[in-house]
Short mmCIF file of C-alpha atoms in Angstrom, two decimals:
data_model
loop_
_atom_site.label_atom_id
_atom_site.label_comp_id
_atom_site.label_asym_id
_atom_site.label_seq_id
_atom_site.Cartn_x
_atom_site.Cartn_y
_atom_site.Cartn_z
CA UNK A 544 -0.03 0.09 0.04
CA UNK A 545 1.60 3.23 -1.02
CA UNK A 546 1.23 5.99 1.69
CA UNK A 547 3.96 8.14 0.42
CA UNK A 548 1.85 11.54 0.48
CA UNK A 549 1.29 10.89 4.37
CA UNK A 550 4.80 10.62 4.73
CA UNK A 551 5.57 13.82 2.78
CA UNK A 552 3.00 15.75 4.78
CA UNK A 553 4.00 14.24 8.19
CA UNK A 554 7.66 15.74 7.56
CA UNK A 555 6.11 19.05 6.88
CA UNK A 556 3.76 18.74 9.92
CA UNK A 557 6.73 18.09 12.37
CA UNK A 558 7.98 21.45 11.52
CA UNK A 559 4.73 23.24 12.22
CA UNK A 560 2.81 21.13 14.94
CA UNK A 561 4.28 19.41 18.05
CA UNK A 562 5.03 15.75 17.14
CA UNK A 563 3.45 16.53 13.75
CA UNK A 564 -0.12 15.85 15.23
CA UNK A 565 -2.85 17.74 17.31
CA UNK A 566 -3.62 14.82 19.54
CA UNK A 567 -0.80 12.14 20.58
CA UNK A 568 -2.33 8.79 19.67
CA UNK A 569 -2.60 9.92 16.21
CA UNK A 570 1.25 9.82 15.81
CA UNK A 571 0.91 6.11 15.60
CA UNK A 572 4.08 5.64 17.58
CA UNK A 573 2.74 3.19 19.99
CA UNK A 574 2.21 0.77 16.97
CA UNK A 575 5.61 1.22 15.74
CA UNK A 576 4.70 3.17 12.55
CA UNK A 577 7.19 5.55 11.14
CA UNK A 578 4.50 8.15 10.31
CA UNK A 579 0.58 8.20 10.45
CA UNK A 580 -1.74 8.18 7.55
CA UNK A 581 -3.31 11.70 6.83
CA UNK A 582 -7.06 11.46 6.11
CA UNK A 583 -8.53 13.53 3.40
CA UNK A 584 -12.19 12.42 3.60
CA UNK A 585 -14.79 9.93 4.94
CA UNK A 586 -18.08 8.40 3.68
CA UNK A 587 -20.25 5.95 5.36
CA UNK A 588 -17.99 3.28 6.85
CA UNK A 589 -14.92 4.38 4.89
CA UNK A 590 -12.05 6.73 5.19
CA UNK A 591 -9.97 7.79 2.52
CA UNK A 592 -6.28 9.00 2.91
CA UNK A 593 -4.27 11.48 0.81
CA UNK A 594 -2.88 8.74 -1.30
CA UNK A 595 -6.33 7.77 -2.22
CA UNK A 596 -6.39 4.60 -0.26
CA UNK A 597 -9.73 3.32 1.31
CA UNK A 598 -10.08 1.92 4.87
CA UNK A 599 -12.97 0.36 6.65
CA UNK A 600 -13.02 2.80 9.54
CA UNK A 601 -13.20 1.11 12.98
CA UNK A 602 -12.56 4.34 14.97
CA UNK A 603 -15.33 6.43 14.07
CA UNK A 604 -13.95 9.53 15.28
CA UNK A 605 -13.67 7.69 18.88
CA UNK A 606 -17.38 7.00 19.07
CA UNK A 607 -19.80 9.53 17.73
CA UNK A 608 -20.00 8.37 14.07
CA UNK A 609 -22.75 6.10 15.02
CA UNK A 610 -24.32 6.90 11.61
CA UNK A 611 -21.18 6.60 9.86
CA UNK A 612 -19.39 9.61 8.07
CA UNK A 613 -21.53 12.14 6.13
CA UNK A 614 -24.88 10.47 6.80
CA UNK A 615 -27.15 12.08 4.21
CA UNK A 616 -29.76 13.43 6.34
CA UNK A 617 -27.29 14.90 8.90
CA UNK A 618 -25.21 16.29 6.00
CA UNK A 619 -28.14 17.99 4.32
CA UNK A 620 -29.06 19.68 7.56
CA UNK A 621 -25.52 21.01 8.05
CA UNK A 622 -25.43 22.50 4.81
CA UNK A 623 -28.76 24.33 5.06
CA UNK A 624 -27.38 25.47 8.50
CA UNK A 625 -24.19 26.85 6.98
CA UNK A 626 -26.04 29.21 4.91
CA UNK A 627 -27.40 30.86 8.03
CA UNK A 628 -24.12 31.52 9.69
CA UNK A 629 -21.61 29.74 11.73
CA UNK A 630 -21.06 31.35 14.94
CA UNK A 631 -22.99 34.19 16.71
CA UNK A 632 -21.66 34.17 20.38
CA UNK A 633 -25.46 34.88 21.12
CA UNK A 634 -28.18 32.35 22.08
CA UNK A 635 -30.12 30.29 19.33
CA UNK A 636 -33.46 28.44 19.19
CA UNK A 637 -31.69 25.35 18.45
CA UNK A 638 -29.80 25.28 21.45
CA UNK A 639 -33.01 24.94 23.46
CA UNK A 640 -34.20 22.24 21.11
CA UNK A 641 -31.03 20.16 21.50
CA UNK A 642 -31.15 20.64 25.45
CA UNK A 643 -34.76 19.63 25.48
CA UNK A 644 -33.75 16.44 23.25
CA UNK A 645 -31.08 15.31 25.28
CA UNK A 646 -33.24 15.71 28.49
CA UNK A 647 -35.89 13.50 27.01
CA UNK A 648 -33.26 10.80 26.51
CA UNK A 649 -31.40 11.33 29.88
CA UNK A 650 -34.06 11.38 32.73
CA UNK A 651 -31.33 12.37 35.16
CA UNK A 652 -30.53 15.57 33.46
CA UNK A 653 -33.25 18.20 34.33
CA UNK A 654 -30.95 20.86 32.96
CA UNK A 655 -28.08 20.86 30.38
CA UNK A 656 -25.10 23.26 29.88
CA UNK A 657 -23.51 23.10 26.34
CA UNK A 658 -19.91 23.35 25.92
CA UNK A 659 -17.26 22.94 23.05
CA UNK A 660 -15.89 19.70 24.06
CA UNK A 661 -16.00 16.73 26.32
CA UNK A 662 -12.97 17.88 28.05
CA UNK A 663 -14.50 21.25 28.95
CA UNK A 664 -17.73 19.61 30.16
CA UNK A 665 -15.83 17.41 32.54
CA UNK A 666 -13.83 20.22 33.92
CA UNK A 667 -16.78 22.48 34.56
CA UNK A 668 -18.93 19.42 36.13
CA UNK A 669 -16.28 18.88 38.66
CA UNK A 670 -15.84 22.79 39.49
CA UNK A 671 -19.98 22.54 39.72
CA UNK A 672 -19.74 19.76 42.30
CA UNK A 673 -17.11 21.51 44.33
CA UNK A 674 -19.34 24.75 44.66
CA UNK A 675 -22.32 22.50 45.42
CA UNK A 676 -20.78 20.59 48.35
CA UNK A 677 -18.44 23.04 49.57
CA UNK A 678 -15.59 20.41 49.41
CA UNK A 679 -12.30 20.45 47.48
CA UNK A 680 -11.26 16.84 46.66
CA UNK A 681 -12.34 14.57 43.99
CA UNK A 682 -12.24 10.98 43.36
CA UNK A 683 -11.41 9.26 40.07
CA UNK A 684 -10.24 6.10 38.94
CA UNK A 685 -6.94 5.00 37.68
CA UNK A 686 -7.09 4.35 33.55
CA UNK A 687 -10.32 6.26 33.26
CA UNK A 688 -9.88 9.35 30.90
CA UNK A 689 -12.03 12.56 31.32
CA UNK A 690 -10.07 14.86 29.20
CA UNK A 691 -6.92 16.98 29.65
CA UNK A 692 -7.81 19.39 32.36
CA UNK A 693 -5.36 19.39 35.16
CA UNK A 694 -7.15 17.76 38.02
CA UNK A 695 -8.43 14.89 35.81
CA UNK A 696 -5.12 14.14 34.10
CA UNK A 697 -3.61 12.44 37.17
CA UNK A 698 -3.29 8.76 36.61
CA UNK A 699 -5.62 8.82 33.54
CA UNK A 700 -6.17 6.63 30.46
CA UNK A 701 -6.16 7.15 26.74
CA UNK A 702 -3.24 8.81 25.29
CA UNK A 703 -1.36 8.88 28.54
CA UNK A 704 -1.36 5.28 28.95
CA UNK A 705 -0.38 4.88 25.27
CA UNK A 706 2.86 6.85 25.99
CA UNK A 707 3.70 4.85 29.18
CA UNK A 708 2.86 7.39 31.74
CA UNK A 709 -0.35 8.15 33.68
CA UNK A 710 0.30 11.72 34.80
CA UNK A 711 1.04 15.08 32.59
CA UNK A 712 3.92 17.47 33.57
CA UNK A 713 2.63 20.83 34.28
CA UNK A 714 -0.03 19.81 36.82
CA UNK A 715 0.66 21.36 40.21
CA UNK A 716 1.34 19.74 43.52
CA UNK A 717 -1.94 21.22 45.02
CA UNK A 718 -4.05 19.68 42.29
CA UNK A 719 -2.55 16.30 42.67
CA UNK A 720 -2.95 16.47 46.52
CA UNK A 721 -6.76 17.35 45.67
CA UNK A 722 -7.25 14.49 43.25
CA UNK A 723 -7.60 10.98 44.89
CA UNK A 724 -7.04 8.12 42.16
CA UNK A 725 -8.30 4.59 43.03
CA UNK A 726 -8.01 1.20 41.16
CA UNK A 727 -11.31 0.70 38.99
CA UNK A 728 -13.44 -2.08 40.27
CA UNK A 729 -12.06 -2.14 43.97
CA UNK A 730 -15.38 -0.94 45.61
CA UNK A 731 -13.94 -1.56 49.09
CA UNK A 732 -10.98 0.82 48.56
CA UNK A 733 -13.58 3.51 47.46
CA UNK A 734 -15.93 2.95 50.49
CA UNK A 735 -12.94 3.22 52.82
CA UNK A 736 -11.95 6.41 51.28
CA UNK A 737 -15.24 8.17 51.24
CA UNK A 738 -16.02 7.22 54.98
CA UNK A 739 -12.59 8.37 56.13
CA UNK A 740 -12.01 11.72 53.95
CA UNK A 741 -14.71 14.24 54.58
CA UNK A 742 -13.31 16.81 51.94
CA UNK A 743 -14.59 14.83 48.79
CA UNK A 744 -16.85 17.11 46.46
CA UNK A 745 -17.28 14.30 43.91
CA UNK A 746 -16.49 10.92 42.38
CA UNK A 747 -16.20 10.95 38.60
CA UNK A 748 -16.30 7.60 36.64
CA UNK A 749 -16.66 6.16 33.09
CA UNK A 750 -19.42 3.80 33.70
CA UNK A 751 -18.19 1.71 30.71
CA UNK A 752 -14.60 2.41 30.93
CA UNK A 753 -13.22 2.74 27.08
CA UNK A 754 -9.71 4.51 27.62
CA UNK A 755 -7.64 1.66 29.10
CA UNK A 756 -9.28 -0.44 26.53
CA UNK A 757 -12.77 -1.44 26.83
CA UNK A 758 -13.12 -2.94 30.40
CA UNK A 759 -16.42 -4.52 31.05
CA UNK A 760 -18.27 -3.16 33.97
CA UNK A 761 -20.59 -4.92 36.55
CA UNK A 762 -23.96 -3.46 37.43
CA UNK A 763 -23.44 -4.15 41.01
CA UNK A 764 -20.18 -2.28 41.41
CA UNK A 765 -21.94 0.91 39.76
CA UNK A 766 -24.89 0.47 42.15
CA UNK A 767 -22.58 0.45 45.13
CA UNK A 768 -20.94 3.39 44.08
CA UNK A 769 -24.29 5.27 43.66
CA UNK A 770 -25.23 3.94 47.23
CA UNK A 771 -21.94 4.99 48.97
CA UNK A 772 -22.02 8.57 47.23
CA UNK A 773 -25.48 9.18 48.29
CA UNK A 774 -24.72 8.21 52.03
CA UNK A 775 -21.74 10.37 52.11
CA UNK A 776 -23.39 13.40 50.29
CA UNK A 777 -20.76 13.18 47.43
CA UNK A 778 -21.77 14.17 44.00
CA UNK A 779 -21.66 11.23 41.46
CA UNK A 780 -20.62 12.15 38.05
CA UNK A 781 -20.99 9.77 35.14
CA UNK A 782 -18.59 10.66 32.13
CA UNK A 783 -20.78 9.30 29.11
CA UNK A 784 -18.63 10.94 26.53
CA UNK A 785 -18.15 7.71 24.97
CA UNK A 786 -21.21 5.53 26.10
CA UNK A 787 -23.82 8.25 25.88
CA UNK A 788 -26.02 7.84 22.89
CA UNK A 789 -23.67 5.03 21.85
CA UNK A 790 -24.61 2.32 24.37
CA UNK A 791 -28.31 3.40 24.24
CA UNK A 792 -30.45 6.66 24.18
CA UNK A 793 -29.93 7.01 27.61
CA UNK A 794 -26.50 5.90 27.69
CA UNK A 795 -24.91 3.64 30.21
CA UNK A 796 -27.16 5.11 33.06
CA UNK A 797 -30.25 3.87 31.14
CA UNK A 798 -28.70 0.32 30.67
CA UNK A 799 -27.64 0.10 34.20
CA UNK A 800 -30.63 1.62 35.67
CA UNK A 801 -28.45 4.12 37.95
CA UNK A 802 -29.08 7.61 38.17
CA UNK A 803 -25.93 9.93 38.44
CA UNK A 804 -26.25 13.56 40.07
CA UNK A 805 -24.15 15.09 36.98
CA UNK A 806 -23.63 13.45 33.45
CA UNK A 807 -20.79 14.61 31.09
CA UNK A 808 -21.59 14.22 27.44
CA UNK A 809 -19.53 14.64 24.20
CA UNK A 810 -19.36 15.08 20.65
CA UNK A 811 -21.96 12.55 19.86
CA UNK A 812 -24.53 15.17 20.88
CA UNK A 813 -23.40 17.06 17.92
CA UNK A 814 -23.43 14.29 15.33
CA UNK A 815 -19.46 14.05 15.53
CA UNK A 816 -19.03 17.90 15.29
CA UNK A 817 -17.31 19.90 18.02
CA UNK A 818 -19.68 19.93 20.93
CA UNK A 819 -20.00 18.80 24.55
CA UNK A 820 -22.44 19.28 27.53
CA UNK A 821 -22.91 18.53 31.08
CA UNK A 822 -26.17 18.21 33.11
CA UNK A 823 -27.92 16.91 36.15
CA UNK A 824 -30.20 17.94 38.95
CA UNK A 825 -31.67 21.38 38.92
CA UNK A 826 -30.35 22.46 42.14
CA UNK A 827 -26.89 21.67 41.06
CA UNK A 828 -27.11 23.07 37.55
CA UNK A 829 -28.84 26.36 38.91
CA UNK A 830 -25.56 27.22 40.40
CA UNK A 831 -24.13 28.13 37.13
CA UNK A 832 -23.71 31.70 36.06
CA UNK A 833 -25.64 33.74 35.29
CA UNK A 834 -28.10 32.00 37.72
CA UNK A 835 -25.43 31.16 40.20
CA UNK A 836 -21.82 32.08 40.68
CA UNK A 837 -20.12 29.35 39.28
CA UNK A 838 -18.68 30.81 36.20
CA UNK A 839 -18.79 28.90 32.67
CA UNK A 840 -18.51 30.44 29.40
CA UNK A 841 -17.47 29.79 25.51
CA UNK A 842 -18.02 31.67 22.45
CA UNK A 843 -18.42 28.39 20.70
CA UNK A 844 -20.63 26.77 23.34
CA UNK A 845 -23.73 25.58 21.52
CA UNK A 846 -22.16 26.21 17.98
CA UNK A 847 -25.12 26.56 15.62
CA UNK A 848 -23.57 23.86 13.13
CA UNK A 849 -22.76 21.35 15.80
CA UNK A 850 -26.22 21.89 17.55
CA UNK A 851 -28.02 21.16 14.17
CA UNK A 852 -26.19 18.13 13.60
CA UNK A 853 -26.78 16.88 17.00
CA UNK A 854 -30.42 17.58 16.78
CA UNK A 855 -30.83 15.46 13.73
CA UNK A 856 -28.58 12.67 14.69
CA UNK A 857 -30.43 12.28 18.03
CA UNK A 858 -33.92 12.55 16.28
CA UNK A 859 -32.66 9.77 13.90
CA UNK A 860 -31.64 7.56 16.85
CA UNK A 861 -34.81 8.26 18.82
CA UNK A 862 -37.33 7.62 15.96
CA UNK A 863 -35.30 4.60 14.75
CA UNK A 864 -34.40 2.62 17.96
CA UNK A 865 -33.70 -0.55 16.05
CA UNK A 866 -30.36 1.09 15.06
CA UNK A 867 -28.95 -0.05 18.43
CA UNK A 868 -30.17 -3.40 17.93
CA UNK A 869 -28.76 -3.52 14.50
CA UNK A 870 -25.41 -2.26 15.61
CA UNK A 871 -25.30 -4.37 18.80
CA UNK A 872 -26.10 -7.62 16.86
CA UNK A 873 -23.39 -6.93 14.18
CA UNK A 874 -20.85 -6.55 17.04
CA UNK A 875 -21.95 -9.46 18.80
CA UNK A 876 -21.77 -11.58 15.61
CA UNK A 877 -18.28 -10.14 14.75
CA UNK A 878 -16.91 -10.94 18.40
CA UNK A 879 -18.35 -14.71 18.30
CA UNK A 880 -16.25 -14.93 14.77
CA UNK A 881 -13.09 -13.38 16.29
CA UNK A 882 -13.38 -15.63 19.28
CA UNK A 883 -13.57 -18.59 16.73
CA UNK A 884 -10.25 -17.22 15.15
CA UNK A 885 -8.41 -17.04 18.61
CA UNK A 886 -9.30 -20.63 19.15
CA UNK A 887 -8.50 -21.76 15.64
CA UNK A 888 -4.91 -20.08 15.78
CA UNK A 889 -4.48 -20.83 19.54
CA UNK A 890 -3.50 -16.86 19.97
CA UNK A 891 -3.17 -15.58 23.45
CA UNK A 892 -6.12 -13.00 22.94
CA UNK A 893 -9.33 -12.00 24.41
CA UNK A 894 -12.23 -9.64 23.50
CA UNK A 895 -14.00 -7.31 25.73
CA UNK A 896 -17.10 -5.84 24.44
CA UNK A 897 -20.22 -4.01 25.48
CA UNK A 898 -22.78 -2.73 22.93
CA UNK A 899 -21.19 -1.57 19.73
CA UNK A 900 -17.79 -1.05 21.25
CA UNK A 901 -14.78 -3.62 21.66
CA UNK A 902 -11.25 -3.98 22.38
CA UNK A 903 -8.90 -6.96 21.37
CA UNK A 904 -6.35 -7.58 24.16
CA UNK A 905 -3.46 -9.76 23.34
CA UNK A 906 -3.17 -11.26 26.79
CA UNK A 907 -3.34 -15.03 27.69
CA UNK A 908 -6.01 -13.96 30.55
CA UNK A 909 -9.17 -11.90 30.51
CA UNK A 910 -8.48 -8.28 30.71
CA UNK A 911 -10.27 -6.62 33.76
CA UNK A 912 -8.14 -4.42 35.45
CA UNK A 913 -5.70 -1.52 34.10
CA UNK A 914 -2.63 -3.77 35.26
CA UNK A 915 -3.75 -6.49 32.88
CA UNK A 916 -4.47 -4.03 30.15
CA UNK A 917 -0.97 -2.55 30.65
CA UNK A 918 0.47 -5.94 30.58
CA UNK A 919 -1.02 -7.14 27.28
CA UNK A 920 1.34 -7.83 24.46
CA UNK A 921 2.34 -4.59 22.60
CA UNK A 922 4.41 -6.34 19.82
CA UNK A 923 1.37 -8.63 18.92
CA UNK A 924 -0.84 -5.32 18.91
CA UNK A 925 1.37 -3.44 16.52
CA UNK A 926 1.30 -6.66 14.34
CA UNK A 927 -2.48 -6.29 14.33
CA UNK A 928 -2.36 -2.69 13.53
CA UNK A 929 -0.06 -3.17 10.81
CA UNK A 930 -1.69 -6.21 9.17
CA UNK A 931 -5.02 -4.60 9.22
CA UNK A 932 -3.85 -1.32 7.75
CA UNK A 933 -2.16 -3.24 4.74
CA UNK A 934 -5.62 -4.92 4.15
CA UNK A 935 -7.62 -1.77 4.18
CA UNK A 936 -8.83 -1.48 7.72
CA UNK A 937 -8.08 1.22 10.11
CA UNK A 938 -8.40 0.14 13.74
CA UNK A 939 -7.23 2.19 17.04
CA UNK A 940 -3.46 2.97 16.72
CA UNK A 941 -2.97 2.16 20.59
CA UNK A 942 -4.07 -1.00 22.56
CA UNK A 943 -5.53 1.30 25.03
CA UNK A 944 -8.68 2.33 22.77
CA UNK A 945 -11.88 0.76 21.48
CA UNK A 946 -13.21 -0.15 18.25
CA UNK A 947 -16.48 1.25 17.08
CA UNK A 948 -19.25 -0.38 14.85
CA UNK A 949 -21.63 1.87 13.22
CA UNK A 950 -24.93 1.47 11.80
CA UNK A 951 -23.53 1.77 8.10
CA UNK A 952 -20.90 -0.93 8.36
CA UNK A 953 -22.26 -3.84 6.10
CA UNK A 954 -21.40 -7.35 5.62
CA UNK A 955 -18.70 -6.82 3.24
CA UNK A 956 -16.99 -4.66 5.88
CA UNK A 957 -17.41 -7.27 8.45
CA UNK A 958 -15.93 -10.09 6.16
CA UNK A 959 -12.97 -7.57 5.22
CA UNK A 960 -12.45 -7.10 8.88
CA UNK A 961 -12.41 -10.93 9.72
CA UNK A 962 -10.04 -11.58 6.59
CA UNK A 963 -7.67 -8.89 8.13
CA UNK A 964 -7.92 -10.31 11.63
CA UNK A 965 -7.01 -14.07 10.38
CA UNK A 966 -4.00 -12.55 8.49
CA UNK A 967 -3.00 -11.13 11.71
CA UNK A 968 -3.53 -14.27 13.75
CA UNK A 969 -1.69 -16.28 11.14
CA UNK A 970 1.26 -13.86 11.51
CA UNK A 971 1.39 -14.22 15.17
CA UNK A 972 0.85 -17.97 15.40
CA UNK A 973 3.81 -18.17 13.22
CA UNK A 974 5.98 -16.03 15.42
CA UNK A 975 4.98 -17.93 18.53
CA UNK A 976 6.11 -21.10 16.75
CA UNK A 977 9.54 -19.68 15.78
CA UNK A 978 10.14 -18.46 19.11
CA UNK A 979 9.29 -21.91 20.56
CA UNK A 980 11.81 -23.55 18.33
#
């Protein structure tokens, strides 16, 4: 496969952009590639690079492309909205429509504030929780990623894990002291912490972690977290940037039947366009300026293009709930066939999945903790990434991310994915045999 144009662009990019990319995982360094591919366009389930190569897209812009790229109805709405203007810095009617639509899907959200990104929404929700409780400290979980604001970068997942560290330089000692990080899945440690430490404002969690690779969550664990946070009067924040509208219309909280105090949402509420939001109980949300004195602002918050795309996307999902059954069934079938290939080639691998998300871990044992995710085989994942790319499939360029299935992935896409996977397993199997000789 010729990707020479991407190589040329990357050399130019390194001179203008730190590392040549605007988000670290895009550099493809963790999968031992000399340079990343540069994408020119996307349509349906496919991406096209600057050399004209076509790829089946298994990333979906990290989740929001549940309808695929440039879904015709959404694209038509966006084109019409562009003619009205792209940014006003003033309120629009559609912002209200989107808020009402989100509220209708998430009963826990009585009021919603729109932001420009999921990172901003998570940051603002933590600030709001501190104001509501009058407390300073927060609890988060190792390997869960909530964007790149200071307090939420401590022992985070996603790109930080990809580059073999869990903290970012530039975070002050005070911020680190106010951020308590606990192992995901260890309820007793959380219970002990909340009962002994009385200055905790909130617990923030990905109800379905997908930034240390997908980790399958037990309902009982989340129920216990909800119970202890209520008891200790600690705000519970569900970060549903990935799971919101992806797992179901009402996100993970609908699937598990658990009501958080605040919810963080990301770009899927804009149909993949730049937007985020956070919402929850009226008594908490009304602390935000101009009603209260918790300041939050942004010229592009509720950008009209993103909002219009979001209204159309969510409306489609709401009117056609069979979409969820479609993508979940496709994913389930795909996982079953991957597992058959794992058995056929005796590969040390397992697949975690939830709804239309999944991660292939190259590990002899089931991955259910951050430590097991970290110890999964890097070399095998690089072989997987490289082989899939050669065969026209783009998968996450990091073992710590999830694959996403969209509504428009068809049988041909699934067969192509399985063909690439089998070729990967053949290579890994051969490598294992050679090393055993």
